[in-house]
């Protein structure tokens, strides 16, 4: 019971802490509408399952102990965040958000944006690996470990789903559209800043 509670608390705190996933879902919801934001949230949840899978297979411990592998993942993830941040920063202010029509960002691209943001984020790697390493004991049944992993993924999906709905709400959208140019630059700067800070963060 203590193990389950520990995993639950750590996961919830990690999920609600603002970071790259949050910025990406907000960006997609704000620029392209509710469905696109929800797809990004789904992508984030799928990314978490990737981290859980390789952690359960023992690869997570290798990544955590290998400075080279961790650095590669860190730099790739940082480059992706900077790329998306710059694109958002340069987005024209007159972009329109229509929740009733098809977005110019395809469902696959929306899903991929959330997925890559999470998969290439070494912070998520360390979150999952450290949680399993510190909380899950060698004697924990495999089905229980799978349950923990599914809980982590579901927690991300629910939280970022709420974020997507909130930031694509008509009233919130209207307020944001009035200051599109500024908000584009703010969100873009945050994403790029996260990428840069990630690139220069200590390897361990």
CSV table of C-alpha atoms in Angstrom, one decimal, residues 22-158:
chain,number,residue,atom,x,y,z
A,22,UNK,CA,2.6,21.5,-20.5
A,23,UNK,CA,4.0,24.2,-22.9
A,24,UNK,CA,3.5,21.9,-25.9
A,25,UNK,CA,-0.1,21.1,-25.1
A,26,UNK,CA,-0.9,24.7,-24.4
A,27,UNK,CA,0.7,25.7,-27.7
A,28,UNK,CA,-1.3,23.2,-29.7
A,29,UNK,CA,-4.6,24.0,-27.9
A,30,UNK,CA,-4.1,27.7,-28.3
A,31,UNK,CA,-3.0,27.7,-31.9
A,32,UNK,CA,-5.1,24.9,-33.3
A,33,UNK,CA,-8.0,24.1,-31.0
A,34,UNK,CA,-9.3,21.5,-28.6
A,35,UNK,CA,-9.0,18.4,-30.7
A,36,UNK,CA,-5.4,19.1,-31.5
A,37,UNK,CA,-4.6,19.8,-27.9
A,38,UNK,CA,-6.2,16.5,-26.8
A,39,UNK,CA,-4.2,14.7,-29.5
A,40,UNK,CA,-1.0,16.3,-28.1
A,41,UNK,CA,-2.0,15.1,-24.7
A,42,UNK,CA,-2.5,11.6,-26.0
A,43,UNK,CA,0.9,11.8,-27.6
A,44,UNK,CA,2.4,12.7,-24.2
A,45,UNK,CA,0.7,9.8,-22.5
A,46,UNK,CA,2.0,7.4,-25.2
A,47,UNK,CA,5.5,8.8,-24.7
A,48,UNK,CA,5.3,8.0,-21.0
A,49,UNK,CA,4.6,4.3,-21.9
A,50,UNK,CA,7.8,4.2,-23.9
A,51,UNK,CA,9.8,5.4,-20.9
A,52,UNK,CA,8.0,2.8,-18.7
A,53,UNK,CA,8.6,0.0,-21.2
A,54,UNK,CA,12.4,0.4,-21.5
A,55,UNK,CA,12.6,1.1,-17.8
A,56,UNK,CA,10.9,-2.2,-17.0
A,57,UNK,CA,13.3,-3.9,-19.5
A,58,UNK,CA,16.3,-2.5,-17.6
A,59,UNK,CA,17.4,-0.1,-20.4
A,60,UNK,CA,16.4,2.8,-18.1
A,61,UNK,CA,19.1,1.9,-15.7
A,62,UNK,CA,21.7,1.8,-18.5
A,63,UNK,CA,20.6,5.3,-19.7
A,64,UNK,CA,20.8,6.6,-16.2
A,65,UNK,CA,24.3,5.2,-15.6
A,66,UNK,CA,25.7,6.1,-19.1
A,67,UNK,CA,26.7,9.7,-19.4
A,68,UNK,CA,27.0,9.3,-23.2
A,69,UNK,CA,23.5,7.9,-23.8
A,70,UNK,CA,21.9,10.4,-21.4
A,71,UNK,CA,23.8,13.3,-23.1
A,72,UNK,CA,22.6,12.2,-26.6
A,73,UNK,CA,19.0,12.0,-25.5
A,74,UNK,CA,19.3,15.3,-23.7
A,75,UNK,CA,20.7,17.1,-26.7
A,76,UNK,CA,18.2,15.7,-29.2
A,77,UNK,CA,15.4,16.6,-26.9
A,78,UNK,CA,16.8,20.1,-26.3
A,79,UNK,CA,17.2,20.6,-30.1
A,80,UNK,CA,13.6,19.6,-30.7
A,81,UNK,CA,12.2,22.0,-28.0
A,82,UNK,CA,14.3,24.9,-29.4
A,83,UNK,CA,13.1,24.1,-32.9
A,84,UNK,CA,9.4,24.1,-31.9
A,85,UNK,CA,10.0,27.2,-29.7
A,86,UNK,CA,11.5,29.2,-32.6
A,87,UNK,CA,8.6,28.2,-34.9
A,88,UNK,CA,6.1,29.3,-32.3
A,89,UNK,CA,8.0,32.6,-31.7
A,90,UNK,CA,7.8,33.3,-35.5
A,91,UNK,CA,4.2,32.4,-35.9
A,92,UNK,CA,2.2,35.3,-37.4
A,93,UNK,CA,-0.1,37.1,-35.0
A,94,UNK,CA,-3.1,36.9,-37.3
A,95,UNK,CA,-3.3,33.1,-37.0
A,96,UNK,CA,-6.9,32.1,-36.5
A,97,UNK,CA,-8.2,29.4,-34.2
A,98,UNK,CA,-11.4,27.7,-35.3
A,99,UNK,CA,-12.6,24.8,-33.0
A,100,UNK,CA,-15.3,23.8,-35.5
A,101,UNK,CA,-13.2,23.2,-38.6
A,102,UNK,CA,-10.3,21.0,-39.4
A,103,UNK,CA,-7.0,22.3,-38.1
A,104,UNK,CA,-4.1,22.9,-40.5
A,105,UNK,CA,-2.1,20.7,-38.1
A,106,UNK,CA,-2.9,17.1,-39.0
A,107,UNK,CA,-4.0,14.7,-36.3
A,108,UNK,CA,-0.8,12.7,-36.9
A,109,UNK,CA,1.4,15.8,-36.5
A,110,UNK,CA,-0.5,16.8,-33.4
A,111,UNK,CA,-0.1,13.4,-31.8
A,112,UNK,CA,3.6,13.3,-32.9
A,113,UNK,CA,4.3,16.7,-31.3
A,114,UNK,CA,3.2,15.5,-27.9
A,115,UNK,CA,4.9,12.2,-28.3
A,116,UNK,CA,8.3,13.5,-29.3
A,117,UNK,CA,8.2,16.2,-26.7
A,118,UNK,CA,7.8,13.6,-24.0
A,119,UNK,CA,10.0,10.8,-25.4
A,120,UNK,CA,12.9,13.2,-26.0
A,121,UNK,CA,12.6,14.8,-22.6
A,122,UNK,CA,15.3,13.3,-20.3
A,123,UNK,CA,13.5,14.8,-17.3
A,124,UNK,CA,10.7,12.2,-18.0
A,125,UNK,CA,13.4,9.5,-18.4
A,126,UNK,CA,14.8,10.4,-15.0
A,127,UNK,CA,11.3,10.6,-13.5
A,128,UNK,CA,10.2,7.2,-14.6
A,129,UNK,CA,13.6,5.5,-14.0
A,130,UNK,CA,14.0,7.1,-10.5
A,131,UNK,CA,10.5,6.3,-9.5
A,132,UNK,CA,10.9,2.6,-10.4
A,133,UNK,CA,14.4,2.5,-8.9
A,134,UNK,CA,13.5,4.1,-5.6
A,135,UNK,CA,9.9,3.0,-5.0
A,136,UNK,CA,9.5,-0.3,-6.9
A,137,UNK,CA,11.3,-3.2,-5.2
A,138,UNK,CA,12.8,-6.2,-7.1
A,139,UNK,CA,10.0,-8.3,-5.5
A,140,UNK,CA,7.2,-6.2,-7.0
A,141,UNK,CA,5.1,-8.4,-9.3
A,142,UNK,CA,5.4,-7.6,-13.0
A,143,UNK,CA,1.6,-7.0,-13.4
A,144,UNK,CA,1.8,-4.4,-10.5
A,145,UNK,CA,4.7,-2.6,-12.2
A,146,UNK,CA,2.7,-2.5,-15.4
A,147,UNK,CA,-0.1,-1.1,-13.4
A,148,UNK,CA,2.2,1.7,-12.1
A,149,UNK,CA,3.2,2.4,-15.7
A,150,UNK,CA,-0.3,2.6,-16.9
A,151,UNK,CA,-1.2,4.9,-14.0
A,152,UNK,CA,1.7,7.2,-14.9
A,153,UNK,CA,0.5,7.4,-18.5
A,154,UNK,CA,-3.2,7.8,-17.6
A,155,UNK,CA,-2.3,10.6,-15.1
A,156,UNK,CA,-0.5,12.5,-17.9
A,157,UNK,CA,-3.4,12.0,-20.3
A,158,UNK,CA,-6.1,13.2,-17.8
